[in-house]
Coordinates of C-alpha atoms and ligand atoms in Angstrom, one line a residue:
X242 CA 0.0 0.0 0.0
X243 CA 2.7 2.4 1.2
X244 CA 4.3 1.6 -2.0
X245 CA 1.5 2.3 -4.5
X246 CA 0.8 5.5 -2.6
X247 CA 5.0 6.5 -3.1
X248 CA 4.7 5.5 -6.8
X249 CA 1.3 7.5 -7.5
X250 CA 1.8 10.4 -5.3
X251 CA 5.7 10.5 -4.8
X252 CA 5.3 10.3 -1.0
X253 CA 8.4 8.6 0.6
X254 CA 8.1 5.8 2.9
X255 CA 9.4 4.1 6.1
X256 CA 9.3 0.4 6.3
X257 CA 9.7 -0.6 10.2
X258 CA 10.9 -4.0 10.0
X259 CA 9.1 -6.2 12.3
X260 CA 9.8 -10.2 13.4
X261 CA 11.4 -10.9 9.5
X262 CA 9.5 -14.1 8.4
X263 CA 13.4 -14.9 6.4
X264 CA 14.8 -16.1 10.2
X265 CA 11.5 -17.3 11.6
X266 CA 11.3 -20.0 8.4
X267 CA 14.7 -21.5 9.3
X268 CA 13.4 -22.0 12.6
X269 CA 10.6 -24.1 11.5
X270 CA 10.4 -27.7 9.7
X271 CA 7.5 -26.9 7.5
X272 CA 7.3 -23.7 5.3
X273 CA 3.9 -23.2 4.4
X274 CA 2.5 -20.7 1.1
X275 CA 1.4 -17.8 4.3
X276 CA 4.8 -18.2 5.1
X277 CA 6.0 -17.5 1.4
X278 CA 4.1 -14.6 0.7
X279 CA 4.8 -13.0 4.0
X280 CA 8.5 -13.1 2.8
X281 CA 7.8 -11.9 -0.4
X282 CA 5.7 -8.7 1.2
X283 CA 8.9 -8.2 3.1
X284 CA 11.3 -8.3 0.5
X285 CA 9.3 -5.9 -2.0
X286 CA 8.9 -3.5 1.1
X287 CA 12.8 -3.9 1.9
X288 CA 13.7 -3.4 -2.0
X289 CA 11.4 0.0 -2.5
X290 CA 11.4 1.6 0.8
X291 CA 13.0 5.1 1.3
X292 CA 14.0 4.2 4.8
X293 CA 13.9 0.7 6.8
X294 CA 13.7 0.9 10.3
X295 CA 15.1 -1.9 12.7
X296 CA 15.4 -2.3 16.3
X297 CA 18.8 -4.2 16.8
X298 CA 21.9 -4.5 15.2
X299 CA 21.1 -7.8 14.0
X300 CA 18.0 -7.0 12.9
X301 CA 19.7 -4.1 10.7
X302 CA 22.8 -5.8 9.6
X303 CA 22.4 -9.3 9.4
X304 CA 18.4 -10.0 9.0
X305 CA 17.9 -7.6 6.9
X306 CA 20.4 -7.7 5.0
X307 CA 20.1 -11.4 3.9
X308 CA 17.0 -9.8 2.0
X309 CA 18.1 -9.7 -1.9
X310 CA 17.6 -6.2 -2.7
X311 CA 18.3 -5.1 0.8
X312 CA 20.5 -1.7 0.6
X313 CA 23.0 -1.0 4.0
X314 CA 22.2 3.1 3.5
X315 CA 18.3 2.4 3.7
X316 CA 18.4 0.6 7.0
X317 CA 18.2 2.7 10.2
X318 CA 18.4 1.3 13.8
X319 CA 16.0 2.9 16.6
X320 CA 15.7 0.7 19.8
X321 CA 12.4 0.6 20.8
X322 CA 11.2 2.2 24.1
X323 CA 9.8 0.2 27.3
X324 CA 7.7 1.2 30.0
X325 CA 7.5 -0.4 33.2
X326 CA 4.7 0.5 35.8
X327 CA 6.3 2.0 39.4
X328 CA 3.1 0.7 41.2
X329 CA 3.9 -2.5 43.2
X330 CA 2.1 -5.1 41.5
X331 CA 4.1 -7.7 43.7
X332 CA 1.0 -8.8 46.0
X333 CA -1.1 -9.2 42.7
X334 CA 1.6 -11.5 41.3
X335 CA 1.8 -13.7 44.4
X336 CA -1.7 -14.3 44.6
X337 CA -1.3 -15.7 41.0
X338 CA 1.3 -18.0 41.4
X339 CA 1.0 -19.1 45.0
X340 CA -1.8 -21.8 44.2
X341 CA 1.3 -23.6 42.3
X342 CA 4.1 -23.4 44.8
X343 CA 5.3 -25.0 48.1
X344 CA 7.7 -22.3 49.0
X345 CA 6.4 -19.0 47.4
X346 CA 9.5 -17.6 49.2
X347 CA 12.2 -18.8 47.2
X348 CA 13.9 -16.9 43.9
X349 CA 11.7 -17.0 40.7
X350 CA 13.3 -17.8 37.3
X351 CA 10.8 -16.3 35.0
X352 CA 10.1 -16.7 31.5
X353 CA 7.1 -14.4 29.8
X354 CA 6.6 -15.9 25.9
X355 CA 3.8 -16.8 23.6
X356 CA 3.2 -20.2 23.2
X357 CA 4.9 -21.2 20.2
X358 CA 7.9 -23.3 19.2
X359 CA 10.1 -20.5 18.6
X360 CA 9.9 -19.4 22.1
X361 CA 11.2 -22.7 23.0
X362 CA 10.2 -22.4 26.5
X363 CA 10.6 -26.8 27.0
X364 CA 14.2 -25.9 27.1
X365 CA 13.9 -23.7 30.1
X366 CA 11.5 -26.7 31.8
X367 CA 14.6 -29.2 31.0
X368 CA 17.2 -27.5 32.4
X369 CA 15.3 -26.8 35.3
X370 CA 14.1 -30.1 35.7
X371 CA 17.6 -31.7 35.0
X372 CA 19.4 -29.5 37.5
X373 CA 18.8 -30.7 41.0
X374 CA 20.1 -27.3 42.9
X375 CA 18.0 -25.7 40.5
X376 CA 15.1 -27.7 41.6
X377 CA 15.6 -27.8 45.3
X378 CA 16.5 -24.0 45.5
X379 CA 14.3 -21.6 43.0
X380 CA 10.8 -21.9 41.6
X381 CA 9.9 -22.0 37.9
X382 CA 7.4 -19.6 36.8
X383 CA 6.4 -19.9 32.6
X384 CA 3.7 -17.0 31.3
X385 CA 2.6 -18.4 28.2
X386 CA -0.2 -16.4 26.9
X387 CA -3.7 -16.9 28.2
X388 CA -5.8 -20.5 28.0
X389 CA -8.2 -21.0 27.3
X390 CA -10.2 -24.7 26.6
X391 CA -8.0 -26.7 24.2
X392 CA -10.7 -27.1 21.6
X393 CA -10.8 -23.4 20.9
X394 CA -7.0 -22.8 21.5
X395 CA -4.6 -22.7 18.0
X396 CA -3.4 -26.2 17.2
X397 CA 0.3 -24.5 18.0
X398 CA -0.7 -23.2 21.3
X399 CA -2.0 -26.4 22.4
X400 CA 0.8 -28.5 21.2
X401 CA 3.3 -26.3 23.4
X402 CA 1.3 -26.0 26.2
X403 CA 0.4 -30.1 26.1
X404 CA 4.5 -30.9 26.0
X405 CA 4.8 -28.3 28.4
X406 CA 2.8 -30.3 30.9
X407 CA 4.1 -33.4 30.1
X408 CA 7.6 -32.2 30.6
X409 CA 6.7 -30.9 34.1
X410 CA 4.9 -34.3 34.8
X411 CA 8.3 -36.4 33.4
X412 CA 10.3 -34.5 35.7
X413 CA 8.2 -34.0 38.7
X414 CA 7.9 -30.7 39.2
X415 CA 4.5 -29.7 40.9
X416 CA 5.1 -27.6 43.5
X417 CA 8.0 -25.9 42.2
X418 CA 6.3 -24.8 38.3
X419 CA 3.6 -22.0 38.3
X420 CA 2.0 -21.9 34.9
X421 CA -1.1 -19.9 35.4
X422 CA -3.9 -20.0 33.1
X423 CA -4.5 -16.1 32.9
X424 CA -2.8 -12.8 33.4
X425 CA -3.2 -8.4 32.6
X426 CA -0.8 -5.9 32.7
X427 CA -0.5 -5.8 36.0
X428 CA 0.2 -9.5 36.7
X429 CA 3.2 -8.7 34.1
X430 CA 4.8 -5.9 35.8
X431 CA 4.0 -7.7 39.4
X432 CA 6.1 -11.0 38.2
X433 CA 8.8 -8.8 37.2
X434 CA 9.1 -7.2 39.9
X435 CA 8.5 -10.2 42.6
X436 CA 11.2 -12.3 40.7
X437 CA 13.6 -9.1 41.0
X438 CA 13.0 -8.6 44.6
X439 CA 13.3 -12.8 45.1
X440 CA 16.6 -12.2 43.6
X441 CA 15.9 -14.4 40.7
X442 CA 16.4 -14.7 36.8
X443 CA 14.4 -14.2 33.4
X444 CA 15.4 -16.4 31.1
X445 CA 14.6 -16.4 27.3
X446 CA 15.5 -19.4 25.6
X447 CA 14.2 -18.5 22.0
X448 CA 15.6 -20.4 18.8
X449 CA 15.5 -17.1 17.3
X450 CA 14.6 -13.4 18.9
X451 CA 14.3 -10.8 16.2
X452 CA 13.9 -8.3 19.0
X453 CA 13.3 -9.4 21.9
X454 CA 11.5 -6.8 24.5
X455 CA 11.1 -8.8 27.2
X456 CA 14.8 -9.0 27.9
X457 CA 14.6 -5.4 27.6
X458 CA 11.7 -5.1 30.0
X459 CA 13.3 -7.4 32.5
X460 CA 16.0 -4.8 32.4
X461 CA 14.2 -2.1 33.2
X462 CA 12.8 -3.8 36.3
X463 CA 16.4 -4.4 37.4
X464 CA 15.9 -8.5 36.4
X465 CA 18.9 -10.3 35.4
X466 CA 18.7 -12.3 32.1
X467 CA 19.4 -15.3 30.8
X468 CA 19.0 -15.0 26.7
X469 CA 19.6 -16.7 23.6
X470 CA 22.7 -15.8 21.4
X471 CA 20.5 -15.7 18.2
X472 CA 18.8 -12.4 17.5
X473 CA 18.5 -9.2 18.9
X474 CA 19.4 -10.3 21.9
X475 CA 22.8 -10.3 21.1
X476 CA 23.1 -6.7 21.2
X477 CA 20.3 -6.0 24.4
X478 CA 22.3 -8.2 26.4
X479 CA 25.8 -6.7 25.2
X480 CA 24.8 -3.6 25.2
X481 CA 22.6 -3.0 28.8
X482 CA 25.5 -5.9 30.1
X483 CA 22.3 -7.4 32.6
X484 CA 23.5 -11.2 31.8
X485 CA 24.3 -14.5 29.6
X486 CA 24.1 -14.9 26.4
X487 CA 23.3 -18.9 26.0
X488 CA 22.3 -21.6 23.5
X489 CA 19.1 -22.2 23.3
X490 CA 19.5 -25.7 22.0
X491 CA 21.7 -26.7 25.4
X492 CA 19.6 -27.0 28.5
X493 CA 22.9 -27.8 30.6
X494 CA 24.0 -24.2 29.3
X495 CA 20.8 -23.0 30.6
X496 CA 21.0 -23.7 33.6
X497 CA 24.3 -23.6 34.1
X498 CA 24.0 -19.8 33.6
X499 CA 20.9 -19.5 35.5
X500 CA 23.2 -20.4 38.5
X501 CA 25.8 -18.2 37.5
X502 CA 23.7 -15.6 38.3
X503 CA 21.8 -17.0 41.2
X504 CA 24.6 -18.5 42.8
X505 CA 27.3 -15.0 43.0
X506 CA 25.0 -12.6 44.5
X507 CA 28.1 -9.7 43.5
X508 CA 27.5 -10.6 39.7
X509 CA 23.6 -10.6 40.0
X510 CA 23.8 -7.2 42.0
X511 CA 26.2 -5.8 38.8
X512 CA 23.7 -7.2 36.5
X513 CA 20.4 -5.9 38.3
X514 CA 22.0 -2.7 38.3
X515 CA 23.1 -2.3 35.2
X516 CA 20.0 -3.6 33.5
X517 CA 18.3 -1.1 35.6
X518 CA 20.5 1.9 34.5
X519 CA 21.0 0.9 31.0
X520 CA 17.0 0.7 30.1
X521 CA 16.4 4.1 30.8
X522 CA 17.7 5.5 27.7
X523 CA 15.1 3.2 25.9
X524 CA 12.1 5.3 25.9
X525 CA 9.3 6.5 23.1
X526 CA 9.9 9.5 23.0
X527 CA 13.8 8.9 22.5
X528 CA 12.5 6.7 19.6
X529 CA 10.1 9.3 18.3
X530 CA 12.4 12.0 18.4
X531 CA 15.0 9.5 15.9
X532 CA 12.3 8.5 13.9
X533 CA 11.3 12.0 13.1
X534 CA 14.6 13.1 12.1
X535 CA 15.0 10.2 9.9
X536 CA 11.7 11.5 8.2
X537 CA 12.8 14.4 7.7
X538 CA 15.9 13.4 6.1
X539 CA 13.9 11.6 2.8
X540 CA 11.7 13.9 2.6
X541 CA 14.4 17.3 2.5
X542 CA 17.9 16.0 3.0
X543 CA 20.1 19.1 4.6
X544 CA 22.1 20.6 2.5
X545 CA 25.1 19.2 4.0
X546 CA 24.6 16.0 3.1
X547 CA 24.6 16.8 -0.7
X548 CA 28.2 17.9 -0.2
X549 CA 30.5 16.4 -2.6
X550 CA 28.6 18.0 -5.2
X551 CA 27.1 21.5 -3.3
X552 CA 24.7 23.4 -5.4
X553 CA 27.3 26.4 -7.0
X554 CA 30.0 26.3 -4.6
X555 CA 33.2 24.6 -5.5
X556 CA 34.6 22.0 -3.0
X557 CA 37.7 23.4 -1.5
X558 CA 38.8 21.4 1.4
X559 CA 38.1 18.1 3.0
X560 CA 37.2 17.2 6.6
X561 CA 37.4 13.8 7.6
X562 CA 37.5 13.2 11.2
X563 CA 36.8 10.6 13.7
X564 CA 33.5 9.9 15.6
X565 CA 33.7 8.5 18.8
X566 CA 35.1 11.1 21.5
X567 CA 36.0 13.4 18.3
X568 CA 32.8 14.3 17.6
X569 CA 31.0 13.3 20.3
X570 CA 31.0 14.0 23.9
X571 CA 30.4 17.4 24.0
X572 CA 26.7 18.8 23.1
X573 CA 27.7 22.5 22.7
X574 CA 30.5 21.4 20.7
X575 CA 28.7 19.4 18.6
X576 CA 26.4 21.9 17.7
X577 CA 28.7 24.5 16.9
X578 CA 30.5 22.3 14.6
X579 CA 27.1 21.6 12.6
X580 CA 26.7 25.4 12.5
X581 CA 30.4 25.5 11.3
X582 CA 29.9 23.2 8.5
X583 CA 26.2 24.7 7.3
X584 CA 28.3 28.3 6.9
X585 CA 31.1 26.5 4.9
X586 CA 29.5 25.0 1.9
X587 CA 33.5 24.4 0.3
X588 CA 33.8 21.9 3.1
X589 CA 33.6 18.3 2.0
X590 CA 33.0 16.8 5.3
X591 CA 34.0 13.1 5.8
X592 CA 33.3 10.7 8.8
X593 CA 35.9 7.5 9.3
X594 CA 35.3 5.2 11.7
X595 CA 35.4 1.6 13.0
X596 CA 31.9 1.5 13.2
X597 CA 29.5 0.2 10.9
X598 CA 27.4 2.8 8.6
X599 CA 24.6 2.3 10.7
X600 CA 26.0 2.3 14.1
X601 CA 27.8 5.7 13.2
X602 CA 24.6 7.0 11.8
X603 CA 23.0 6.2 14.7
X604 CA 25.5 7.7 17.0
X605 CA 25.4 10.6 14.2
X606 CA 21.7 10.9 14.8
X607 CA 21.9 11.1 18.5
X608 CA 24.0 13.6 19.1
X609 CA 22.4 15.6 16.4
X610 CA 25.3 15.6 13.6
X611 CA 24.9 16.6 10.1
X612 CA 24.8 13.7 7.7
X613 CA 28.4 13.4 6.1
X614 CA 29.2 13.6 2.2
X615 CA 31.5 10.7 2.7
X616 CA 31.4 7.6 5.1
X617 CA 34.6 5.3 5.4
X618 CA 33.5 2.8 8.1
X619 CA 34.4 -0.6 9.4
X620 CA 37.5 0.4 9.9
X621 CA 38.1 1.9 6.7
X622 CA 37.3 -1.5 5.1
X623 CA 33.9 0.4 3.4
X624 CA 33.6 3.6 2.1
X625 CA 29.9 5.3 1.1
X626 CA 28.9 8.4 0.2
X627 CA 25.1 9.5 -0.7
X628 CA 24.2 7.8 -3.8
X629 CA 21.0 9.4 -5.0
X630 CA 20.4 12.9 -3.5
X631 CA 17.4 13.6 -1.9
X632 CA 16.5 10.4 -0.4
X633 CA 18.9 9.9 2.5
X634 CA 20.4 7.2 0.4
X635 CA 24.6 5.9 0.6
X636 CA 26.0 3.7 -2.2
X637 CA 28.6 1.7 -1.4
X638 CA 31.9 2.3 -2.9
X639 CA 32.8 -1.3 -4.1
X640 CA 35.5 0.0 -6.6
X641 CA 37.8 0.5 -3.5
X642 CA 38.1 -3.1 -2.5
X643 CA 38.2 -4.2 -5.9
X644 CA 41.4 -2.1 -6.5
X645 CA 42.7 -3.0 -2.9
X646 CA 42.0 -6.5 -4.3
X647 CA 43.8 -6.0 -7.5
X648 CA 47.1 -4.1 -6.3
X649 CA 47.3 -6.3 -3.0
X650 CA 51.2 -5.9 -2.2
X651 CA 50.6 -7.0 1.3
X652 CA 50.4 -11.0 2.2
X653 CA 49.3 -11.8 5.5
X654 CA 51.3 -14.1 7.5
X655 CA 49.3 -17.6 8.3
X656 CA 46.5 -17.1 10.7
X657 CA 48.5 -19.3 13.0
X658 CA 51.2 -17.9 13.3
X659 CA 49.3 -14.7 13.8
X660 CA 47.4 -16.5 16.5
Ligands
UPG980 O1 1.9 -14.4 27.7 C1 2.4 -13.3 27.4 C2 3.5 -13.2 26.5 C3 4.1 -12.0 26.3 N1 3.6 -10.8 26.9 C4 4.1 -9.5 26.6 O2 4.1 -9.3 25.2 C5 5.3 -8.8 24.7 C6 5.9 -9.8 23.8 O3 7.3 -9.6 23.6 P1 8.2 -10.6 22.8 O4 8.1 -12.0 23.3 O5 9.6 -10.0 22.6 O6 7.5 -10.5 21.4 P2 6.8 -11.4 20.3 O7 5.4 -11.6 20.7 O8 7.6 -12.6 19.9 O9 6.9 -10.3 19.0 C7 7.8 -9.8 18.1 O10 7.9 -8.4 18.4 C8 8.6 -8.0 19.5 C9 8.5 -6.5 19.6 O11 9.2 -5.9 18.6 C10 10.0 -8.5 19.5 O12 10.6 -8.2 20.7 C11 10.1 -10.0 19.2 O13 11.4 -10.4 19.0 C12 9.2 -10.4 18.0 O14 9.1 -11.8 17.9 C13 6.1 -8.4 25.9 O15 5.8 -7.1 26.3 C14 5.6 -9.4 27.0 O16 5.7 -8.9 28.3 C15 2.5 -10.9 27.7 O17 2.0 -9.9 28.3 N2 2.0 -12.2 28.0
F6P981 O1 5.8 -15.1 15.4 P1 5.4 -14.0 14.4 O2 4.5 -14.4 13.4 O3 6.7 -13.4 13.9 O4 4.6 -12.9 15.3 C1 5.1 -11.7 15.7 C2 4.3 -11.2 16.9 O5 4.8 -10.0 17.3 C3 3.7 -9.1 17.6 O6 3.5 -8.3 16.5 C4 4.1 -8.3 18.9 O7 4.3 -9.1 19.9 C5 2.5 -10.1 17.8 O8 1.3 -9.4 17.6 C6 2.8 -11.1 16.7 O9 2.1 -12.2 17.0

């Protein structure tokens, strides 16, 4: 739709990438036609879009960039906000689980997930069930959407919740699982904040996470994680540094993390903390305000980033500087420098960095830089510049590598000796 609208009325438009169907596929055995066409939605709105939004460095330069068409200088990262409710919700969420437990008291390793394969939640149940200080010191508690009778459930739904149930019943775990059958809001924030203040664990063992807001919402209620190493997780859990990255396959890995965190109450207290900290910066209006100024630059790039080729003014001299702690760091200083370069049009300005293009865009963006004329990024391994003007776009400069290719003088010792 947003397309036909571009291509009738020549309005511009944002795709916001959203749970790619590309990564969810390989995480199932059967690809049905729904699946198929959703893919094929995604990759005509990935090839025409003016702008791609994505919420994770994964999502922006791995998912979507196994797209074919996909173009690096489209895609934008935003994290997403969170909001967490600062009523105590705790007595709600003890009332909910209580009915399942015989010692409500001890710490609570939480998952929250939909019911479905992906979320592979029977991995959490196994390595709590196969970890006997696991089972004799911490309670399990699994949020799985709401039930309702099995004949009017999805036939996915039921099949996880049925293993689910079967798994608990193999390894004897009733008084030590809470499952409960319905939840709000409240019940949410209240598990959250009762499995913080239990000095417990979330864990999310998904096969894949294309996002993955729960480990971000477990953050902001000062939760330590437990998270799979395929996704966006990745970068939540390296970035807000609240807790293990895991395979989601490997119940002993699990668990075996879980009690990292349970068991050295120093490490859980650096990892509550600095969940709790880190989360702040993710809020809506952060995102709005990022969004807006991508907007803004498809529909009326500055004139700054047009230039290597500026409107009547020869370019004179070239500015290429480094961005992190060169640029940034200083907010007055940064916006005198974007006033310096707006009243010097004979200024090619150039950014080089180790960064990726859109890591440094996104650090660009945030401290309210002017768009370069010139990337070189990755360590000066890639070098863009913007490709067509007027729509925010880079091209990648694929000429230098193939000359750095061609007139190679350098041979790198073996990687073992190296090593
Ligand atoms: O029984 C449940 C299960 C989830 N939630 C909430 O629903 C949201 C679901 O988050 P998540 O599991 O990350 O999302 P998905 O439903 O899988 O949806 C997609 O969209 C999310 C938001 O972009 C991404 O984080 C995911 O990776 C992506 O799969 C969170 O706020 C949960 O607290 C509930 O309230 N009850
Ligand atoms: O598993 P899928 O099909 O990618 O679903 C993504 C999910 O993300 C949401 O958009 C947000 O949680 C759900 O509405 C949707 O079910």
């Amino acid at each position: 739709m947003a397309k036909a609208v571009r291509d009738v009325f020549g309005i511009p438009f944002i795709y916001t990438a959203h749970s790619l169907g590309r990564d969810k596929a390989a995480s199932l055995d059967v690809i049905d036609q729904a699946m198929n066409s959703r893919i094929a939605e995604e990759i005509a709105a990935i090839v025409s879009a003016d702008a791609i939004v994505g919420s994770s460095r994964d999502e922006c330069e791995r998912q979507l960039l196994a797209y074919p068409g996909a173009r690096i200088g489209t895609i934008h990262r935003i994290t997403p906000g969170t909001r967490t409710q600062a009523i105590d919700h705790r007595a709600k969420a003890q009332v909910l689980i209580a009915p399942f437990l015989r010692d409500p008291t001890r710490p609570v390793i939480l998952a929250i997930a939909r019911p479905v394969w992906k979320k592979n939640i029977a991995a959490l149940v196994e390595a709590f069930g196969n970890d006997p200080h696991l089972k004799a010191s911490a309670n399990l508690v699994i949020v799985a959407g709401q039930r309702r009778n099995a004949e009017t459930c999805d036939t996915e739904q039921s099949d996880v919740f049925r293993d689910l149930v079967e798994r608990i019943d193999a390894h004897d775990l009733y008084g030590s699982v809470a499952y409960p059958k319905h939840h709000d809001d409240e019940h949410i924030a209240g598990l959250y904040q009762l499995a913080a203040s239990s000095r417990g664990v979330f864990v999310n063992p998904a096969l894949i996470e294309p996002y993955g807001l729960t480990v971000v919402e477990a953050a902001a209620y000062g939760l330590p994680v437990v998270a799979t190493r395929y996704g966006g997780t990745v970068d939540t859990v390296t970035e807000l540094g609240h807790g293990e990255l895991v395979d989601p396959r490997s119940p002993q890995d699990i668990a075996a993390a879980i009690r990292r965190l349970l068991d050295d109450s120093a490490y859980w207290d650096q990892c509550a903390a600095n969940g709790q900290s880190n989360a702040q910066a993710h809020t809506w209006a952060a995102f709005a305000d990022q969004f807006t100024t991508i907007a803004r630059s498809i529909i009326a790039p500055a004139a700054i980033t047009t230039a290597a080729e500026p409107i009547g003014v020869a370019p004179r001299y070239l500015l290429a500087c480094d961005l992190d702690n060169t640029l940034t760091g200083c907010a007055a200083g940064a916006a005198k420098f974007r006033k310096m370069l707006e009243s010097r049009p004979n200024i090619v300005f150039a950014v080089a960095t180790g960064r990726s293009l859109v890591e440094a865009r996104r650090l660009m963006r945030q401290w309210d830089l002017p768009e370069p004329a010139v990337w070189i990024t990755d360590v000066g391994t890639r070098i863009y510049w913007p490709g067509e003007y007027g729509r925010g776009k880079t091209r990648r400069f694929r000429e230098m590598s193939r000359a750095i290719g061609r007139q190679r003088k350098f041979s790198p010792p073996p990687i073992g000796s190296m090593v």
